[in-house]
Coordinates of N, CA and C in Angstrom, one line a residue:
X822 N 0.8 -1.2 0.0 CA 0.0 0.0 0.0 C 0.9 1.3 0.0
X823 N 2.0 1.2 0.9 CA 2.9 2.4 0.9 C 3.6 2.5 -0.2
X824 N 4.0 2.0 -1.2 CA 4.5 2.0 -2.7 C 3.4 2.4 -3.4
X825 N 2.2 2.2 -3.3 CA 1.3 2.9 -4.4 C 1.0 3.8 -4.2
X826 N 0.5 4.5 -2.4 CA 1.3 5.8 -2.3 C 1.9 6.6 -2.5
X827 N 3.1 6.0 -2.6 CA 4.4 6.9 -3.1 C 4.6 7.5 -4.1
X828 N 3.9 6.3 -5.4 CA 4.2 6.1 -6.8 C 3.0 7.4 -7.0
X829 N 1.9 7.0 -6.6 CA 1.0 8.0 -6.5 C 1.3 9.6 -6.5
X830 N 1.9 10.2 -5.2 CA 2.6 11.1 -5.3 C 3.5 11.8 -5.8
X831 N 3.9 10.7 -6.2 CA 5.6 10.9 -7.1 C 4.9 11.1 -8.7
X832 N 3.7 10.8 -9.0 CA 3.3 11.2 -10.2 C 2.9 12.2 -10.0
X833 N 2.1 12.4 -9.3 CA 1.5 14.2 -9.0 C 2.1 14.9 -9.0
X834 N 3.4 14.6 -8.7 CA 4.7 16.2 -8.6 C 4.9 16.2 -9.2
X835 N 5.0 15.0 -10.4 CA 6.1 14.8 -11.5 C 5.2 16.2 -12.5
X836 N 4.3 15.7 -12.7 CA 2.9 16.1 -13.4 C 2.8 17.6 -13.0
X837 N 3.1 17.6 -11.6 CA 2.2 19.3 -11.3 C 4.0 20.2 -11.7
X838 N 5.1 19.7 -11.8 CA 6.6 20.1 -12.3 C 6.4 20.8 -13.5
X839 N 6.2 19.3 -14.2 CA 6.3 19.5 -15.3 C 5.2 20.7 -16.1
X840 N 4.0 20.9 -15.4 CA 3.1 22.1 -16.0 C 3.4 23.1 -15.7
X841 N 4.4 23.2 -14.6 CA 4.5 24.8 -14.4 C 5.9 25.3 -14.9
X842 N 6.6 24.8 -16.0 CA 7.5 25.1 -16.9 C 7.1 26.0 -17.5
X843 N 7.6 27.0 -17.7 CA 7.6 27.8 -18.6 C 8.3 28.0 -20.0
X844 N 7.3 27.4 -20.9 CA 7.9 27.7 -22.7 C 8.8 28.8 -22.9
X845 N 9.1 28.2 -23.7 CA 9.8 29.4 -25.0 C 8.7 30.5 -25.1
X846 N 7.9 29.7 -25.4 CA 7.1 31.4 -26.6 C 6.6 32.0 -25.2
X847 N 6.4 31.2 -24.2 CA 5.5 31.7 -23.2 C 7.0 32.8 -22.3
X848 N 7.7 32.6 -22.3 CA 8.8 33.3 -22.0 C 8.8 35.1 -22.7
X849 N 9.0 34.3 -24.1 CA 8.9 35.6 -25.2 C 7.8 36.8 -24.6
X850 N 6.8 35.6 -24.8 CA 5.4 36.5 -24.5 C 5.6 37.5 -23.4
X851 N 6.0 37.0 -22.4 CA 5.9 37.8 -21.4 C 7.3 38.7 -21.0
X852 N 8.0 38.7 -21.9 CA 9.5 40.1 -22.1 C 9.5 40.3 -22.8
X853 N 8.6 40.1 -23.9 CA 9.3 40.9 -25.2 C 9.3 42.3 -25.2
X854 N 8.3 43.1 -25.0 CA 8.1 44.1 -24.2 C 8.9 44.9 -23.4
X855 N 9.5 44.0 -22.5 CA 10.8 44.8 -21.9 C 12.1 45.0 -22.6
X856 N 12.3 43.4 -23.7 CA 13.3 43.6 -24.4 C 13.2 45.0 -25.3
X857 N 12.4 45.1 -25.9 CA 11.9 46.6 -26.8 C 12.3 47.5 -26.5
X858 N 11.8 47.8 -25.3 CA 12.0 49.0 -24.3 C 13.5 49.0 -23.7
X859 N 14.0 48.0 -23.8 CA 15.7 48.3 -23.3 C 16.4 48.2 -24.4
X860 N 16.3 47.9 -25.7 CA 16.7 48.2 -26.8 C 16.9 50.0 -27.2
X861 N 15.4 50.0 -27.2 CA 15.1 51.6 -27.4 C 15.6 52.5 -26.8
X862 N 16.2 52.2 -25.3 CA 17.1 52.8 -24.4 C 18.2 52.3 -24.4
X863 N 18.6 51.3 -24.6 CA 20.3 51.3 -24.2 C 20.7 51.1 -26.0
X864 N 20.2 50.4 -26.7 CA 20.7 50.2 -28.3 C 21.0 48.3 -28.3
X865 N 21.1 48.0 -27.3 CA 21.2 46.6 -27.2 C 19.9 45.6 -28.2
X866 N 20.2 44.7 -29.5 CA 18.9 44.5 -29.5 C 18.2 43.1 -29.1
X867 N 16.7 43.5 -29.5 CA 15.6 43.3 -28.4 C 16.0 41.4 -29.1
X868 N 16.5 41.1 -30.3 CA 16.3 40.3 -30.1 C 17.6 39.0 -29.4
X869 N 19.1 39.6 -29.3 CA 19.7 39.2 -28.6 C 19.1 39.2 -27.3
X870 N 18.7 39.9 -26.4 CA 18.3 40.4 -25.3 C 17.2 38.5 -25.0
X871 N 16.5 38.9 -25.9 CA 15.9 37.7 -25.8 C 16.2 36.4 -25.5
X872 N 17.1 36.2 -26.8 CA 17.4 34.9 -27.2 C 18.6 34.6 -26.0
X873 N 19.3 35.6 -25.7 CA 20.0 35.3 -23.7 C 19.4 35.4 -23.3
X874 N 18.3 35.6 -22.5 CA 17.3 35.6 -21.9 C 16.7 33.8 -21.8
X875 N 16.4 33.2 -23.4 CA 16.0 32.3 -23.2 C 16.9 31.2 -23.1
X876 N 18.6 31.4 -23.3 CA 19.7 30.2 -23.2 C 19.9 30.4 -21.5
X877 N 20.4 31.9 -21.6 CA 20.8 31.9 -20.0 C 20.0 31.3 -19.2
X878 N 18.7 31.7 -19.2 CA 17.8 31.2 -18.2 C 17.1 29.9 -18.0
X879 N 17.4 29.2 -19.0 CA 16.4 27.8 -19.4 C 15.0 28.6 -19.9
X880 N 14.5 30.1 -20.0 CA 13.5 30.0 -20.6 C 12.4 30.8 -19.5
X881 N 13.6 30.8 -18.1 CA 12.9 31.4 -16.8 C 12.8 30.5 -15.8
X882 N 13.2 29.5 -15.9 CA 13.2 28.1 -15.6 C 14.0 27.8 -14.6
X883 N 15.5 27.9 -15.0 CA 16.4 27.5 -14.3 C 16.7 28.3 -12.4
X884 N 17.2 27.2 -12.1 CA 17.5 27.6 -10.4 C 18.0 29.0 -10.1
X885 N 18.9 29.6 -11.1 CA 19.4 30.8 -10.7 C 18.4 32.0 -10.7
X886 N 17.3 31.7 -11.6 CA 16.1 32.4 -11.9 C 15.1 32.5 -10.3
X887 N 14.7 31.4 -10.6 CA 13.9 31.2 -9.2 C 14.6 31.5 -7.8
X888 N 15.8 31.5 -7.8 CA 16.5 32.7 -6.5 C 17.0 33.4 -6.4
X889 N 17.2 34.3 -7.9 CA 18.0 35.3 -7.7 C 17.2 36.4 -9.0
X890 N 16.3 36.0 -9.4 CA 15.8 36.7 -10.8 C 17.0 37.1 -11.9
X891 N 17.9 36.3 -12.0 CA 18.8 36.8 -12.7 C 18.8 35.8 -13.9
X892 N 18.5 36.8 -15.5 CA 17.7 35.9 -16.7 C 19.2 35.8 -17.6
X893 N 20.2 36.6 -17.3 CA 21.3 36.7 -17.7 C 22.3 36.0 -17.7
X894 N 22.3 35.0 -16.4 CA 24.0 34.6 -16.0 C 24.9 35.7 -15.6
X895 N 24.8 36.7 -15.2 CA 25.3 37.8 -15.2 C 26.1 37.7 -13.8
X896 N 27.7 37.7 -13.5 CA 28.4 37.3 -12.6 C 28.4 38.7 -11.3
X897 N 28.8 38.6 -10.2 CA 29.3 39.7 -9.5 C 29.8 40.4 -10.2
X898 N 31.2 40.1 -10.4 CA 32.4 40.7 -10.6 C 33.0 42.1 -9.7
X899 N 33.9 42.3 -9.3 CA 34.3 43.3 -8.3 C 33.2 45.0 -8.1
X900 N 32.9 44.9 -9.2 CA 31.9 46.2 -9.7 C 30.9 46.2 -8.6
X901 N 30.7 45.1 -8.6 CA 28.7 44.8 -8.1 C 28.6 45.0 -6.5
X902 N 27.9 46.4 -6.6 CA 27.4 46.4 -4.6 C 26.0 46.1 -4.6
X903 N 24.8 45.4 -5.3 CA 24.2 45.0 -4.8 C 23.7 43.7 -4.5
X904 N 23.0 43.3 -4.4 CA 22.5 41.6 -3.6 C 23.4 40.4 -4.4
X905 N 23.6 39.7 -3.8 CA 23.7 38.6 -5.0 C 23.8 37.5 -3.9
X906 N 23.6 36.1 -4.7 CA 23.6 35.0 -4.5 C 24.7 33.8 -4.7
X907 N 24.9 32.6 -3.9 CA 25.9 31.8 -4.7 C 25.3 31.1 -5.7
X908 N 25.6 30.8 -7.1 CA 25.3 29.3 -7.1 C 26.5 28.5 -8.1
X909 N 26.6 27.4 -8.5 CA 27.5 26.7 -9.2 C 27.0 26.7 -10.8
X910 N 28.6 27.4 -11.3 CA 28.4 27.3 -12.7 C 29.9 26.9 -13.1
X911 N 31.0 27.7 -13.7 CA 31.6 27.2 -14.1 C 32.7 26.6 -12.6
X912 N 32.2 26.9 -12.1 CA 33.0 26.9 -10.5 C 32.0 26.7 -9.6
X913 N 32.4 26.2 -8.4 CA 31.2 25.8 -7.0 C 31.5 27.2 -6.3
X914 N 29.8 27.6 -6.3 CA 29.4 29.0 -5.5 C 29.9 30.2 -5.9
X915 N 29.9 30.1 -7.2 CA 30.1 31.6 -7.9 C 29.2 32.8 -7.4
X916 N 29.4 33.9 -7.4 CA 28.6 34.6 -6.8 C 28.0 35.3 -8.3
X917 N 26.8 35.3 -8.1 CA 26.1 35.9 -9.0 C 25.2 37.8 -8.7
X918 N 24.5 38.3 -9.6 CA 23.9 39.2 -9.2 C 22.8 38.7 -8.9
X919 N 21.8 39.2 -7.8 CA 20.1 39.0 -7.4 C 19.8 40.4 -7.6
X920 N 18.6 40.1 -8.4 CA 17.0 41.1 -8.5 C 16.3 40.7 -7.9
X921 N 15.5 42.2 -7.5 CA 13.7 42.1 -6.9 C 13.4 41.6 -8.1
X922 N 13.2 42.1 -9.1 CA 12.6 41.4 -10.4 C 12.8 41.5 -11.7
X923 N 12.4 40.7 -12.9 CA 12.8 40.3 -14.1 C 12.9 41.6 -14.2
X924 N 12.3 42.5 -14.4 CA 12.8 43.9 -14.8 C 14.2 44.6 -14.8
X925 N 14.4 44.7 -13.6 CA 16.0 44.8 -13.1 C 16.8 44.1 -13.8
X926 N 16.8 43.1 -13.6 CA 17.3 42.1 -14.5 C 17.7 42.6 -15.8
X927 N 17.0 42.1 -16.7 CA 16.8 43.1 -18.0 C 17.5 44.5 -17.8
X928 N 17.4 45.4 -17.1 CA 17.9 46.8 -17.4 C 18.8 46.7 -17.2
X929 N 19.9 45.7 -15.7 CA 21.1 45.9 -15.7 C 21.6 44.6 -16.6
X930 N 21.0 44.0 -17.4 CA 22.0 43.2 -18.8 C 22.5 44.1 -20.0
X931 N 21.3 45.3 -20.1 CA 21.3 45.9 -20.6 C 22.9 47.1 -20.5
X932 N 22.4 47.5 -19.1 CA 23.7 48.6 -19.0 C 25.0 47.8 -18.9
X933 N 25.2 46.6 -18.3 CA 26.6 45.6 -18.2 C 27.1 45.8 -19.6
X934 N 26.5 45.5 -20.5 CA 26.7 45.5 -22.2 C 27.2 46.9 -22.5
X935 N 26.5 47.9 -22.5 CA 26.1 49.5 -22.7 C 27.6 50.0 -22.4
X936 N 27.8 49.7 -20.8 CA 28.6 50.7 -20.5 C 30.5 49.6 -19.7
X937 N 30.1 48.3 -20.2 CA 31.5 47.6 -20.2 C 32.3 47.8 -21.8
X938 N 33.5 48.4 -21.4 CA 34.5 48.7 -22.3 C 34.6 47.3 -23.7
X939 N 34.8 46.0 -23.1 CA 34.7 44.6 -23.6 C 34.1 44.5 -24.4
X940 N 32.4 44.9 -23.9 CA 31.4 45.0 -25.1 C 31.3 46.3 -26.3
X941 N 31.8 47.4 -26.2 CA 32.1 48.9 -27.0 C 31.7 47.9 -28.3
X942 N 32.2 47.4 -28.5 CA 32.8 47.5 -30.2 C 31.2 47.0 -30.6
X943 N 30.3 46.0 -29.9 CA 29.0 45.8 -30.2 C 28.1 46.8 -30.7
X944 N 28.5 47.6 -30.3 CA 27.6 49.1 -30.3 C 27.9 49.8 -31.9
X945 N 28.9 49.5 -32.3 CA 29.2 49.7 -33.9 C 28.3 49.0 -34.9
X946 N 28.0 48.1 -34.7 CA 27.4 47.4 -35.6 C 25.9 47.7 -35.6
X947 N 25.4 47.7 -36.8 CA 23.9 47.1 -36.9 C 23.2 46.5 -35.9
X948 N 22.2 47.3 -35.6 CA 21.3 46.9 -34.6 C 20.6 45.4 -34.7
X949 N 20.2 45.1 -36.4 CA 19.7 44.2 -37.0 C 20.5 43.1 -37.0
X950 N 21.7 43.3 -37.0 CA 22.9 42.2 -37.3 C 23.0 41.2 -36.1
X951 N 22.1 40.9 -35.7 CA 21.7 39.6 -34.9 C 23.1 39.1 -34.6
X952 N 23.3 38.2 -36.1 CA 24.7 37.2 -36.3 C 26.0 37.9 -35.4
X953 N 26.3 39.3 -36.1 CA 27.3 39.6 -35.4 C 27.7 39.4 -33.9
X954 N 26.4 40.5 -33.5 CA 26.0 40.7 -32.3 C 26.7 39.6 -31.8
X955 N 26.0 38.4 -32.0 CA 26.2 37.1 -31.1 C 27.4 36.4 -31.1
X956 N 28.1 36.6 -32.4 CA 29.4 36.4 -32.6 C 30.1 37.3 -31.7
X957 N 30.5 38.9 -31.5 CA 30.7 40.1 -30.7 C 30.8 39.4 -29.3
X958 N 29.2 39.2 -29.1 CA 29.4 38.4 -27.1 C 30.3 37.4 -26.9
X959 N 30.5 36.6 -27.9 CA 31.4 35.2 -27.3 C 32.6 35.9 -27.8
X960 N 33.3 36.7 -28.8 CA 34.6 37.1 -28.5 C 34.8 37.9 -27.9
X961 N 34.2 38.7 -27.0 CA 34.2 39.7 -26.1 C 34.3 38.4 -24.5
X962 N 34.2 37.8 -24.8 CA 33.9 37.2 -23.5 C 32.8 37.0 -22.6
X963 N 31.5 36.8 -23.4 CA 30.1 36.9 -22.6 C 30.2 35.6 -21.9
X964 N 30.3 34.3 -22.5 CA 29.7 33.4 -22.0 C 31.4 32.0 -22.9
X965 N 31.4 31.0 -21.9 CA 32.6 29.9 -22.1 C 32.3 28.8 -23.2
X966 N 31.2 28.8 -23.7 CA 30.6 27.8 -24.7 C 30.6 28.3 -25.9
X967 N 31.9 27.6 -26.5 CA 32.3 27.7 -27.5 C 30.9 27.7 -28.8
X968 N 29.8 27.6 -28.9 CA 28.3 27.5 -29.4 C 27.4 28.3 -29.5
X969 N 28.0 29.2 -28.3 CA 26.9 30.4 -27.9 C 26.2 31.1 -28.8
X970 N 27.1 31.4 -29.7 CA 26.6 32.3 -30.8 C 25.9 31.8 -31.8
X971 N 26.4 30.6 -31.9 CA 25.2 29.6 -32.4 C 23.8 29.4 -32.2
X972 N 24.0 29.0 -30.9 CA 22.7 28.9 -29.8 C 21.9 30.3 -30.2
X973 N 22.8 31.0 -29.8 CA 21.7 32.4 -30.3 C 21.0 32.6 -31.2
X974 N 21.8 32.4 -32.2 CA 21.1 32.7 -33.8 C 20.3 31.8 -34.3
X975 N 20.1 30.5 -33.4 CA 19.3 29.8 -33.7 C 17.9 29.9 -33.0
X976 N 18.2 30.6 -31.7 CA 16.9 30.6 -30.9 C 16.3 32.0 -32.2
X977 N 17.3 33.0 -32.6 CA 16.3 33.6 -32.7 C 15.4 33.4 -34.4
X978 N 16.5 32.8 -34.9 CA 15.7 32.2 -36.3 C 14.7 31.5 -35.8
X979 N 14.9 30.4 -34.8 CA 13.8 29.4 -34.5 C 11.8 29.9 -34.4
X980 N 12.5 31.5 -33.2 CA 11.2 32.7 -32.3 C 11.3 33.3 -33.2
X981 N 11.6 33.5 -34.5 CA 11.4 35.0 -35.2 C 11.8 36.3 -34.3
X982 N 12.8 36.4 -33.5 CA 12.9 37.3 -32.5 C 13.5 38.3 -33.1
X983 N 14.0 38.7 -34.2 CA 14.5 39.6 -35.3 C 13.2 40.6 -35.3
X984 N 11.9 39.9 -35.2 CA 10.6 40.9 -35.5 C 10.9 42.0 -34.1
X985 N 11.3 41.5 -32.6 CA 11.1 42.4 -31.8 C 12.4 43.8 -32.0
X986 N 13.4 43.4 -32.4 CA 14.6 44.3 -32.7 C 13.8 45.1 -33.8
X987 N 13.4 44.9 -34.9 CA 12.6 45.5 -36.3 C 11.2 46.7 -35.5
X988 N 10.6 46.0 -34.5 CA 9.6 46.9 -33.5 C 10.8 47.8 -33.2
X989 N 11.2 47.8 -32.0 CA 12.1 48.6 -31.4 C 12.7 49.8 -32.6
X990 N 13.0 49.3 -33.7 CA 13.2 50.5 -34.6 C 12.5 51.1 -35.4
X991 N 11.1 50.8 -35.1 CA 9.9 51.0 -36.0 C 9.9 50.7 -37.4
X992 N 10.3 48.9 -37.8 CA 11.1 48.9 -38.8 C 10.2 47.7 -39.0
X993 N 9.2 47.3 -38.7 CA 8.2 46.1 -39.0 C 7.7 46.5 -40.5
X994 N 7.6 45.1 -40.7 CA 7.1 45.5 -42.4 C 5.4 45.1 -42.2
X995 N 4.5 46.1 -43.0 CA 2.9 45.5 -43.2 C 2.8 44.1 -43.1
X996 N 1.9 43.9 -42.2 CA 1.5 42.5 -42.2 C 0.4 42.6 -43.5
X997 N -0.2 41.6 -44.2 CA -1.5 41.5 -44.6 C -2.6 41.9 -43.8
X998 N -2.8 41.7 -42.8 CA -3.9 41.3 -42.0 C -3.7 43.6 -41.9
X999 N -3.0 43.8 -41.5 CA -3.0 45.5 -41.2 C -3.0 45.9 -43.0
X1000 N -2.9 45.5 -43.8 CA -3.0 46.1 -45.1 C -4.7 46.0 -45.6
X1001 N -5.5 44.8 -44.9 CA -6.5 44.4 -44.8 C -7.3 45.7 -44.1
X1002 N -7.1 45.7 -43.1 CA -7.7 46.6 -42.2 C -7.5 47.7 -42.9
X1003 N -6.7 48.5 -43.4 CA -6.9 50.0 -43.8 C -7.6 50.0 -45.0
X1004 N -7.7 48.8 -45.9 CA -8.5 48.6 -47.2 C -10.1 48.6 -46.8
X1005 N -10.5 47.7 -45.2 CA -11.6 47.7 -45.0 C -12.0 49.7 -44.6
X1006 N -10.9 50.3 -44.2 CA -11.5 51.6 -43.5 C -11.9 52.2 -44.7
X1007 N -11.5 52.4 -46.2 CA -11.8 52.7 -47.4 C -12.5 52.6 -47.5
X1008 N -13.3 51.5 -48.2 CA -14.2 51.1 -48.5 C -15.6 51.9 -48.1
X1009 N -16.4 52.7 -48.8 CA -17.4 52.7 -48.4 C -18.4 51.7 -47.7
X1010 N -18.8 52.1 -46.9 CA -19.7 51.4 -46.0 C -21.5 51.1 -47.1
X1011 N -22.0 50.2 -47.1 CA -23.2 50.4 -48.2 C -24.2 50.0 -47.0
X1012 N -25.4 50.5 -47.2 CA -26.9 50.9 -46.4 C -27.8 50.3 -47.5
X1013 N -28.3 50.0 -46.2 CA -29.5 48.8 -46.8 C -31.0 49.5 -46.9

């Protein structure tokens, strides 16, 4: 009886775990917005922003997230006087930065980039140039996986995350559906 119990509950958590993952798109959905908005302020774009967003963090997912709101991987380093936490990455108990929340987050990935010497040369390039960009982070020293840049340009080909960088510069092209709509506003209205 106490094994079917067990097995019992051990499926319920497995079950009630696994629903409260947070997707990809479901991730997107709910920063893209911020990504935009820190593009349009710092120049970083929205859709790098993202696509680290969604490697660094598992998606919002991962443990560093859940105790430290940090979506970035983003290290102490000597600079940093506010909160931070340990956890193990490339080393046991790295100290990382902690946010009150995803927001913070985002704005200081934003300024680390903006205003670290390392990163400068990023800021030259095309906002749109995704590829570079991501190429830029790993020879600048963002992250030790030789892939990264990879990983990136794939998340964002994968999410179309190029559209949110294209927003941020007011650079979306007509959809149909809005070429529709201004055709319907045309159109005489006919009475019956």
């Amino acid at each position: 009886m106490f094994k079917i119990i067990t097995a019992i509950l051990f499926s319920t958590f497995s079950l009630t775990a696994a629903a409260q993952r947070v997707s990809v798109e479901e991730y997107i959905e709910q920063f893209k917005d911020i990504a935009i908005n820190e593009m349009k302020r710092s120049g970083v774009p929205a859709s790098i922003t993202l696509a680290q967003g969604i490697l660094e963090s598992e998606n919002g997912n991962s443990e560093l997230v859940k105790k430290s709101n940090n979506h970035f991987g983003i290290k102490c380093k000597s600079t940093w006087s506010g909160e931070s936490v340990t956890h193990d990455d490339d080393a046991t108990g790295e100290c990382f930065r902690a946010y009150t929340n995803a927001d913070e987050s985002y704005r200081d990935h934003s300024d680390f980039l903006k205003f670290n010497k390392r990163y400068s040369s990023l800021f030259s390039l095309d906002p749109v140039d995704y590829a570079g960009w991501a190429r830029g982070l790993k020879k600048a020293g963002y992250a030790t996986n030789p892939r990264y840049p990879d990983l990136l340009i794939k998340y964002i080909q994968q999410y179309d995350l190029q559209q949110y960088s294209l927003a941020a510069l007011n650079k979306l092209p007509e959809t149909d559906i809005t070429k529709a709509d201004e055709v319907k506003n045309v159109l005489p209205i006919e009475t019956i």
